[in-house]
Amino acid sequence: MVKEENFAADGADEEMLGAGTADEKLTERRDEVKFIKGDQQNGDAKIDIGNLNGKPAFTGMSKEELMKYANDPFWVRLRWIFFVSFWVIWVGMLVGAIMIIIGAPKCAAPEPLPWYKRGLHAKFGSVADAKPQDLQAAQKLFASGAIYELPAAQTYDVKKADVEAQIKQLVDFYKSSDVKVVLDLTPNYVNNNSQLFIDALANADSRAAFVWVDAGSELPNNWKKVGGNSSAWIKQDNSYVLSQFEEGHYDLKMNSTLVRKEFGDVLRHLLGLGVHGFRLKNTKFYLVNDNLADEEISHTTTQLNMVDYGFYTHTQTTFQNGLGDVLYDYLGMVKNVSADAFLSVAEDIIRPEAYVLSQSGGALGIDLPMYGEFVRTLSSSKTNKKLQQQLQQTLMDTGNTSWLQWNFGDVYVDTTSHPSALALFMSLLPGVPVVPVDSIEYVNVKEETYSQIQQMRLSPSYMHGELNIFEANQLIAYSRQRIKSGSPGYFVIFNPTDSPQLSNFTAVNNLPEKMTVSYFSENFNEGNATNILYSSKVDLNELKVSPHSTIVFTYVPVKSE
């Protein structure tokens, strides 16, 4: 028997259903249920059960109701506020955008190269031989610099009246032009009449400027005079002083505090007189091994005997560690006086790695290094060397960023190439041609050629363009092209052979088949069946380059897809 359980009503049911009975609730709601006939094919129907919430659906105001407020002052004022605000904000944004465009920093145009990198340098003789007519010779080359040599004996005498007067006169010769005076200096030794040596004789502390050794009666080592066969040591009382160069001259330690001060004063004084650049001689000898160890015998020599300078390797007296830092120290002295001046070398540095700064990531301690045999090889009538590889190696050895000096004095007098062809080809490479005024590159090249060279060297494509080197059919060529798209570049071709060679460089990317002739060497049309004209369009696939000649084109690179 199941027991009935009685539950007391606690009002929960009413609370759940709300007040009143279910019948009353249903009676109050009069929602209409509509069946809307749908798709006949599928038998679908829509059911509209009206408003489930029992609240009237929201309907917007009609047009008639809205128009009652159209002229209400409040709404009229509010509409004007929004209208005016919109246009004020819009105009403000427009003005702001214009101001941003106007005030935004513009892309700076590449700075032109400093003067000593822009133009060629004319090389003359001694300061004492300078004359007013030298200016005309420099202007034939459109030179930026005129180089003269100050005799070694006068390096530390520049404050003496006679030497100073010579230098002032030299500077005055070029005051009416843009040509700057450059001096070749020999600062690494002095004669026995110099103040440095006199001070060293009187005071032992001043001997730190020299390689001064208390060695008794025996020579300190087997070092020889440069190019000679006698000892490099001169006995001075109970000591020996190093003298690798001229008789009666003594080597200086270029990293000595005393020498730094003395030579620094020389550089500053010359800058004050109007000199704008320096090329130093004998730089590889500026430091020696402090251990003064004997030189080792060279394994490459076969004809010299052991008393000759060439019999030894000279690893103790040349290219010592720290050479680049010493030169950079003097370069800093020059730049501190004039940022427009430069300090370089007057000779081939031979071993670029010795001139690298100790903490620079490969940078050299000088401006405008001189390096390599490329000029000689290019002008040689008998060469089996790959010109492209040698040029690339020359640039690579000096860090690919150095602006080299190209010494036109290295061109062989009996070269089979026309001097104007060599001048054109070399002058558009990264670097500065140094042209001795007594060389064939000066005498046998017309002023018009150097005028064209100067115009091309001042172009953005030359000053800031990338260098790419090519080789085809025994021809060597290179391009100078700015990274900026659409900027015209230069394409230079040289034929070092004795016969015409077909140009075939268009297979290289970004080189169009047709280019515009800019200039060519003075011998280009000699014996050529078809004369080439300036500013004409030439198909490179059909061009034959004359023997020992150079041609320069301008072009716009082909855009790579």
XYZ file of C-alpha atoms in Angstrom:
561
model
C 0.000 0.000 0.000
C 1.501 3.260 -1.117
C 1.390 5.983 1.383
C 0.186 9.319 0.083
C 2.486 12.170 0.805
C 0.961 15.537 1.401
C 2.992 18.595 0.441
C 2.183 21.928 1.886
C 1.686 24.663 -0.672
C 4.475 27.168 -0.237
C 3.641 29.460 -3.172
C 6.421 28.229 -5.379
C 4.037 27.302 -8.140
C 2.500 30.692 -8.110
C 5.870 32.333 -8.196
C 6.924 30.275 -11.153
C 3.738 30.942 -13.094
C 3.165 34.394 -11.809
C -0.072 35.755 -10.305
C -3.303 34.234 -11.522
C -4.092 30.916 -13.041
C -2.819 29.554 -16.282
C -6.213 30.022 -17.916
C -6.176 33.666 -16.956
C -2.751 34.135 -18.451
C -3.702 32.566 -21.693
C -6.857 34.584 -21.786
C -4.925 37.829 -21.455
C -2.613 37.052 -24.379
C -4.196 37.402 -27.749
C -1.194 36.698 -29.940
C -2.333 35.679 -33.357
C -0.805 32.609 -34.941
C -0.682 32.735 -38.736
C 0.180 29.954 -41.119
C 1.792 31.272 -44.261
C 1.794 29.040 -47.240
C 5.372 28.367 -48.420
C 6.950 26.313 -51.124
C 4.243 24.166 -52.766
C 6.751 21.657 -54.024
C 8.238 20.856 -50.641
C 5.104 21.439 -48.596
C 6.862 24.015 -46.413
C 4.921 26.584 -44.413
C 5.937 29.572 -42.333
C 4.408 30.217 -38.953
C 4.056 33.766 -37.645
C 3.207 33.709 -33.959
C 3.397 37.479 -33.492
C 5.114 39.231 -30.610
C 6.171 36.691 -28.020
C 7.039 39.248 -25.398
C 3.686 40.800 -25.416
C 5.177 44.227 -26.054
C 4.323 46.326 -29.065
C 6.997 46.254 -31.811
C 9.117 49.406 -32.237
C 8.249 51.490 -35.234
C 10.150 54.649 -36.259
C 8.612 58.047 -36.595
C 6.923 58.788 -39.833
C 7.996 61.609 -42.111
C 5.074 63.709 -41.043
C 6.039 63.270 -37.382
C 9.681 64.172 -38.092
C 8.770 67.276 -40.062
C 7.112 68.682 -36.983
C 10.642 69.187 -35.564
C 12.371 70.288 -38.777
C 12.255 73.941 -37.856
C 12.635 73.477 -34.158
C 15.451 75.901 -33.008
C 17.158 73.227 -30.940
C 17.419 70.772 -33.817
C 18.321 73.461 -36.323
C 21.188 74.605 -34.089
C 22.338 71.020 -33.508
C 22.397 70.315 -37.267
C 24.494 73.430 -37.909
C 26.900 72.447 -35.142
C 27.441 69.013 -36.706
C 27.712 70.476 -40.224
C 30.267 73.084 -39.285
C 32.217 70.643 -37.081
C 32.498 68.142 -39.925
C 33.978 70.662 -42.353
C 36.287 72.182 -39.749
C 37.675 68.731 -38.907
C 37.949 67.818 -42.598
C 39.795 71.032 -43.483
C 42.029 70.614 -40.429
C 42.976 67.101 -41.507
C 43.713 68.344 -45.033
C 45.920 71.176 -43.765
C 47.651 68.808 -41.355
C 48.413 66.346 -44.152
C 49.849 69.147 -46.290
C 51.985 70.395 -43.407
C 53.307 66.894 -42.757
C 54.308 66.579 -46.406
C 55.957 69.993 -46.427
C 57.660 69.583 -43.068
C 58.796 65.995 -43.551
C 62.580 65.677 -43.921
C 63.453 65.242 -47.546
C 65.646 62.393 -48.741
C 69.059 63.969 -48.658
C 70.837 64.030 -51.994
C 74.120 62.134 -51.930
C 76.916 64.440 -50.907
C 79.507 65.142 -53.591
C 82.889 63.561 -53.140
C 85.534 65.641 -51.362
C 87.757 67.605 -53.708
C 90.669 65.188 -53.476
C 88.451 62.351 -54.746
C 86.608 64.261 -57.460
C 89.285 65.296 -59.926
C 92.628 64.095 -61.169
C 95.888 65.167 -59.512
C 98.759 66.657 -61.501
C 102.215 65.549 -60.323
C 105.082 68.049 -60.582
C 108.658 68.035 -59.247
C 110.226 69.791 -56.298
C 108.715 72.781 -54.536
C 111.817 74.749 -55.487
C 111.088 74.170 -59.197
C 107.471 75.379 -59.099
C 106.552 78.122 -61.565
C 103.370 80.036 -62.501
C 103.032 78.072 -65.773
C 102.329 74.922 -63.746
C 98.758 76.111 -63.299
C 98.106 75.791 -67.029
C 99.446 72.251 -66.998
C 97.137 71.351 -64.109
C 94.184 72.962 -65.867
C 94.735 70.845 -68.970
C 93.944 67.865 -66.764
C 91.083 69.700 -65.016
C 92.979 68.661 -61.907
C 91.738 69.096 -58.357
C 95.208 68.859 -56.849
C 98.778 69.775 -57.758
C 101.417 67.592 -56.091
C 104.926 68.827 -55.296
C 107.730 67.219 -53.333
C 109.295 68.939 -50.348
C 112.916 67.746 -49.981
C 113.447 65.449 -47.022
C 115.984 67.823 -45.474
C 113.304 70.546 -45.290
C 110.507 68.501 -43.719
C 111.202 69.757 -40.204
C 112.401 73.193 -41.379
C 109.079 74.491 -42.710
C 109.061 77.305 -40.139
C 112.358 78.679 -41.422
C 111.906 81.856 -43.428
C 113.326 80.606 -46.739
C 111.379 77.327 -46.757
C 108.173 79.025 -45.658
C 108.566 81.641 -48.391
C 108.853 78.912 -51.062
C 105.680 77.208 -49.862
C 103.733 80.482 -49.682
C 104.803 81.317 -53.224
C 103.675 77.885 -54.420
C 100.247 78.328 -52.818
C 99.942 81.774 -54.402
C 100.428 80.269 -57.874
C 97.091 78.433 -57.486
C 95.061 80.984 -55.528
C 93.186 82.134 -58.619
C 91.967 78.582 -59.361
C 90.210 75.661 -57.682
C 93.411 73.594 -57.738
C 94.670 72.700 -54.256
C 98.330 72.240 -53.335
C 99.457 68.809 -52.095
C 102.931 68.103 -50.690
C 104.943 64.884 -50.662
C 106.767 64.694 -47.325
C 109.575 62.476 -46.002
C 109.227 62.633 -42.213
C 110.938 59.417 -41.089
C 114.552 60.645 -40.909
C 116.518 63.834 -40.195
C 120.105 64.955 -40.730
C 122.643 65.565 -38.012
C 121.939 69.313 -38.086
C 118.299 68.973 -37.138
C 117.099 70.238 -33.786
C 115.799 66.789 -32.868
C 119.249 65.246 -33.246
C 120.991 68.143 -31.493
C 118.589 67.745 -28.557
C 119.287 63.993 -28.479
C 123.047 64.586 -28.250
C 122.530 66.973 -25.345
C 119.842 65.060 -23.445
C 119.465 61.285 -23.150
C 115.682 61.646 -22.713
C 115.425 63.159 -26.176
C 116.962 60.042 -27.711
C 113.543 58.353 -27.555
C 112.839 59.989 -30.924
C 115.516 57.756 -32.521
C 116.478 54.084 -32.532
C 119.389 54.724 -30.191
C 121.128 51.680 -28.733
C 123.877 51.381 -26.134
C 125.589 48.385 -27.683
C 129.247 48.765 -26.832
C 131.640 47.837 -29.599
C 129.445 45.340 -31.456
C 126.763 46.188 -33.974
C 123.238 45.629 -32.607
C 122.258 43.375 -35.544
C 122.734 42.673 -39.260
C 120.432 45.394 -40.619
C 121.599 47.005 -43.886
C 121.123 50.416 -45.457
C 118.143 50.470 -47.829
C 119.354 49.460 -51.274
C 122.979 49.207 -50.128
C 125.391 46.740 -48.586
C 126.745 48.640 -45.569
C 125.463 48.479 -42.013
C 122.422 50.550 -41.126
C 124.027 51.570 -37.816
C 126.176 54.647 -37.205
C 128.379 54.706 -34.129
C 127.800 57.698 -31.889
C 130.215 57.739 -28.918
C 129.433 54.508 -27.040
C 126.110 54.009 -28.802
C 124.690 53.124 -32.193
C 121.968 55.088 -34.010
C 119.882 53.575 -36.815
C 120.489 55.141 -40.238
C 118.791 53.143 -43.004
C 118.746 55.903 -45.619
C 121.116 58.678 -46.616
C 124.536 59.002 -45.058
C 124.468 61.360 -42.102
C 120.704 60.969 -41.636
C 119.053 59.191 -38.724
C 115.798 57.247 -38.595
C 112.967 58.544 -36.434
C 110.528 56.416 -34.466
C 107.282 57.795 -35.851
C 105.278 56.568 -32.841
C 107.503 58.442 -30.399
C 105.825 61.202 -28.375
C 108.608 63.603 -29.342
C 108.228 62.864 -33.054
C 104.436 63.024 -32.875
C 104.641 66.523 -31.452
C 107.317 67.684 -33.897
C 105.734 66.274 -37.038
C 102.259 67.275 -35.878
C 103.504 70.871 -35.665
C 104.861 70.548 -39.215
C 101.487 69.368 -40.564
C 99.556 72.085 -38.751
C 101.943 74.803 -39.933
C 101.694 73.677 -43.561
C 97.904 73.619 -43.378
C 98.054 77.158 -42.061
C 100.132 78.169 -45.080
C 97.429 76.923 -47.456
C 98.487 73.337 -48.200
C 95.438 71.040 -48.453
C 96.886 67.547 -48.608
C 99.905 65.369 -47.833
C 101.402 62.201 -49.256
C 103.943 60.510 -47.010
C 106.986 58.644 -48.303
C 108.721 55.581 -46.805
C 105.689 54.707 -44.664
C 106.590 51.016 -44.408
C 109.734 52.022 -42.450
C 107.916 54.102 -39.809
C 108.197 51.377 -37.166
C 110.873 48.776 -36.412
C 110.855 45.724 -34.172
C 111.816 46.882 -30.674
C 113.618 43.558 -30.136
C 116.161 44.544 -32.813
C 116.377 40.940 -33.987
C 118.515 39.978 -36.985
C 116.935 39.936 -40.413
C 116.388 36.493 -41.912
C 117.750 35.433 -45.264
C 115.305 35.692 -48.149
C 114.583 32.393 -49.868
C 113.590 34.098 -53.128
C 116.911 35.766 -53.910
C 119.377 33.970 -56.205
C 121.922 36.580 -57.330
C 122.648 38.753 -54.301
C 125.215 37.958 -51.620
C 124.746 38.279 -47.883
C 126.136 41.803 -47.654
C 123.421 43.214 -49.919
C 120.131 44.695 -48.725
C 118.089 42.452 -51.037
C 119.555 39.307 -49.455
C 117.274 39.682 -46.407
C 113.521 39.625 -45.782
C 113.348 42.908 -43.772
C 110.589 41.630 -41.531
C 112.155 43.493 -38.599
C 112.299 46.942 -40.227
C 109.164 47.133 -42.402
C 105.390 46.692 -42.083
C 105.369 46.349 -38.310
C 102.193 45.877 -36.276
C 100.534 49.167 -35.410
C 101.598 50.960 -38.588
C 97.997 51.745 -39.520
C 97.323 53.223 -36.071
C 100.406 55.473 -36.278
C 99.339 56.855 -39.655
C 95.766 57.296 -38.488
C 97.062 59.355 -35.585
C 98.650 61.803 -38.024
C 95.537 61.722 -40.204
C 93.534 62.798 -37.153
C 95.900 65.736 -36.615
C 95.252 66.865 -40.184
C 91.468 66.461 -39.959
C 91.353 68.352 -36.657
C 92.766 71.406 -38.419
C 90.835 71.027 -41.687
C 88.185 68.416 -42.408
C 88.712 69.226 -46.093
C 92.352 68.111 -46.078
C 93.712 64.599 -46.546
C 96.736 62.472 -45.670
C 97.870 59.621 -47.878
C 100.972 57.855 -49.196
C 103.283 58.653 -52.094
C 104.213 55.021 -52.860
C 102.661 51.602 -53.256
C 101.724 50.282 -49.819
C 102.511 46.712 -51.054
C 100.910 45.050 -48.010
C 97.512 46.631 -47.297
C 96.947 44.465 -44.230
C 99.800 46.268 -42.461
C 97.934 49.582 -42.837
C 94.674 48.328 -41.315
C 93.617 49.908 -38.030
C 93.744 47.585 -35.045
C 90.113 48.299 -34.091
C 88.248 49.279 -37.224
C 86.879 46.196 -38.940
C 89.312 46.438 -41.852
C 89.543 50.201 -42.500
C 92.918 51.630 -43.471
C 94.638 54.378 -41.494
C 95.081 56.650 -44.539
C 93.109 58.331 -47.297
C 93.687 57.329 -50.930
C 95.998 54.323 -50.697
C 98.209 53.472 -53.658
C 98.371 49.760 -54.374
C 98.859 47.109 -57.008
C 100.296 46.440 -60.448
C 97.070 46.919 -62.393
C 98.157 50.086 -64.233
C 101.376 48.398 -65.360
C 99.557 45.237 -66.405
C 96.902 47.166 -68.319
C 99.514 49.135 -70.271
C 101.837 46.206 -70.902
C 102.171 45.115 -74.512
C 102.862 41.556 -73.397
C 100.590 40.275 -70.700
C 98.875 36.969 -70.201
C 97.234 37.945 -66.933
C 93.490 38.043 -66.516
C 92.743 41.759 -66.220
C 89.335 41.199 -64.657
C 90.732 38.994 -61.890
C 93.650 41.326 -61.192
C 91.415 44.374 -60.941
C 88.991 42.583 -58.633
C 91.868 41.362 -56.463
C 93.380 44.847 -56.260
C 90.104 46.309 -55.019
C 89.466 43.399 -52.679
C 92.891 43.662 -51.046
C 92.192 47.268 -50.096
C 88.742 46.565 -48.676
C 86.596 47.317 -51.768
C 85.696 50.700 -50.254
C 89.025 52.493 -50.562
C 89.428 55.234 -53.157
C 92.766 54.297 -54.692
C 95.428 56.419 -56.328
C 96.038 55.232 -59.887
C 99.612 56.206 -60.700
C 99.735 57.072 -64.427
C 103.494 57.259 -64.070
C 103.407 53.438 -64.087
C 102.219 53.346 -67.710
C 104.921 51.861 -69.904
C 106.444 54.320 -72.356
C 106.330 51.692 -75.125
C 102.718 50.675 -74.471
C 100.792 49.544 -77.551
C 97.550 50.963 -76.145
C 96.681 54.533 -76.951
C 97.321 56.763 -73.885
C 93.814 58.225 -74.182
C 92.341 54.703 -74.026
C 94.205 53.997 -70.786
C 93.250 57.389 -69.356
C 89.554 56.848 -70.115
C 89.459 53.327 -68.724
C 91.372 54.103 -65.524
C 89.723 57.451 -64.765
C 86.217 56.022 -64.333
C 87.308 53.349 -61.870
C 86.908 54.179 -58.162
C 90.002 56.213 -57.409
C 92.096 59.236 -58.312
C 94.469 59.231 -61.282
C 97.817 60.861 -60.463
C 99.256 62.189 -63.730
C 102.931 63.234 -63.878
C 103.182 66.173 -66.275
C 106.182 64.577 -67.996
C 104.423 61.235 -68.642
C 102.886 60.034 -71.898
C 99.489 60.151 -70.223
C 99.880 63.916 -70.080
C 101.839 64.617 -73.255
C 99.935 62.297 -75.621
C 96.364 62.842 -74.450
C 94.285 65.785 -75.663
C 92.744 68.310 -73.298
C 89.310 67.445 -74.729
C 89.654 63.896 -73.434
C 90.408 65.079 -69.913
C 87.504 67.518 -70.160
C 85.123 64.632 -70.907
C 86.665 62.585 -68.104
C 86.064 65.405 -65.642
C 82.394 65.757 -66.679
C 81.790 62.040 -66.215
C 83.585 61.979 -62.856
C 81.239 64.680 -61.551
C 78.116 62.655 -62.396
C 76.149 60.868 -59.623
C 76.618 57.529 -61.384
C 80.375 57.853 -61.044
C 80.585 59.440 -57.597
C 78.047 57.128 -55.938
C 77.577 54.273 -58.395
C 78.280 50.620 -57.804
C 81.117 48.966 -59.705
C 80.575 45.714 -61.601
C 83.377 44.182 -63.658
C 82.821 42.014 -66.752
C 84.944 40.120 -69.250
C 84.026 38.748 -72.663
C 85.906 37.896 -75.869
C 89.215 39.147 -74.410
C 87.590 42.484 -73.606
C 87.417 43.902 -70.106
C 84.525 46.144 -69.095
C 82.860 47.586 -66.045
C 79.717 49.505 -65.194
C 79.138 52.396 -62.821
C 75.476 52.443 -61.844
C 73.595 54.044 -58.977
C 71.252 51.826 -56.980
C 68.400 54.294 -57.561
C 66.121 52.897 -60.251
C 66.119 54.735 -63.575
C 69.357 56.601 -63.034
C 71.626 56.352 -66.096
C 74.930 54.572 -65.655
C 78.230 54.229 -67.492
C 79.497 51.153 -69.277
C 83.215 51.214 -70.174
C 84.876 48.710 -72.529
C 88.610 48.351 -73.190
C 90.224 46.146 -75.831
C 93.812 45.230 -74.828
C 94.397 43.051 -77.892
C 95.876 43.711 -81.350
C 92.656 42.975 -83.255
C 89.022 44.160 -83.182
C 86.885 42.227 -80.746
C 83.134 41.665 -80.855
C 81.351 43.013 -77.835
C 79.102 40.440 -76.181
C 78.059 41.670 -72.747
C 74.278 41.798 -73.074
C 73.832 38.346 -71.598
C 74.685 39.949 -68.280
C 71.640 40.979 -66.247
C 70.444 44.597 -66.339
C 72.416 45.469 -69.467
C 70.317 46.525 -72.461
C 71.259 45.450 -75.966
C 71.504 49.056 -77.170
C 73.414 51.842 -75.419
C 74.233 55.472 -76.175
C 77.809 56.388 -77.041
C 79.145 58.923 -74.543
C 82.820 59.117 -75.484
C 85.648 57.014 -76.888
C 89.443 57.101 -77.071
C 91.167 59.162 -79.724
C 92.153 56.080 -81.740
C 88.772 54.307 -81.705
C 87.738 55.094 -85.293
C 91.192 54.539 -86.765
C 90.993 51.663 -89.225
C 87.402 50.960 -88.225
C 85.100 50.098 -91.108
C 82.154 51.847 -89.442
C 82.776 55.134 -87.716
C 81.090 55.512 -84.350
C 79.479 58.867 -83.588
C 78.949 60.529 -80.249
C 75.404 60.238 -78.835
C 74.514 57.486 -81.321
C 72.704 54.297 -80.335
C 74.813 51.177 -80.743
C 73.812 47.519 -80.565
C 76.409 45.870 -78.327
C 75.893 42.516 -80.021
C 77.104 44.029 -83.302
C 79.810 46.360 -81.979
C 83.451 45.609 -82.703
C 85.851 47.371 -80.332
C 88.996 48.636 -82.047
C 92.400 47.335 -80.888
C 93.888 49.012 -77.807
C 90.989 51.438 -77.496
C 88.251 52.340 -75.026
C 84.613 53.294 -75.506
C 82.193 54.664 -72.890
C 78.400 54.241 -73.069
C 75.502 55.574 -71.047
C 72.494 53.353 -70.406
C 69.458 52.787 -68.223
C 69.479 49.308 -66.669
C 66.912 46.762 -67.771
C 64.383 46.282 -64.975
C 64.365 42.709 -63.739
C 60.898 41.179 -63.646
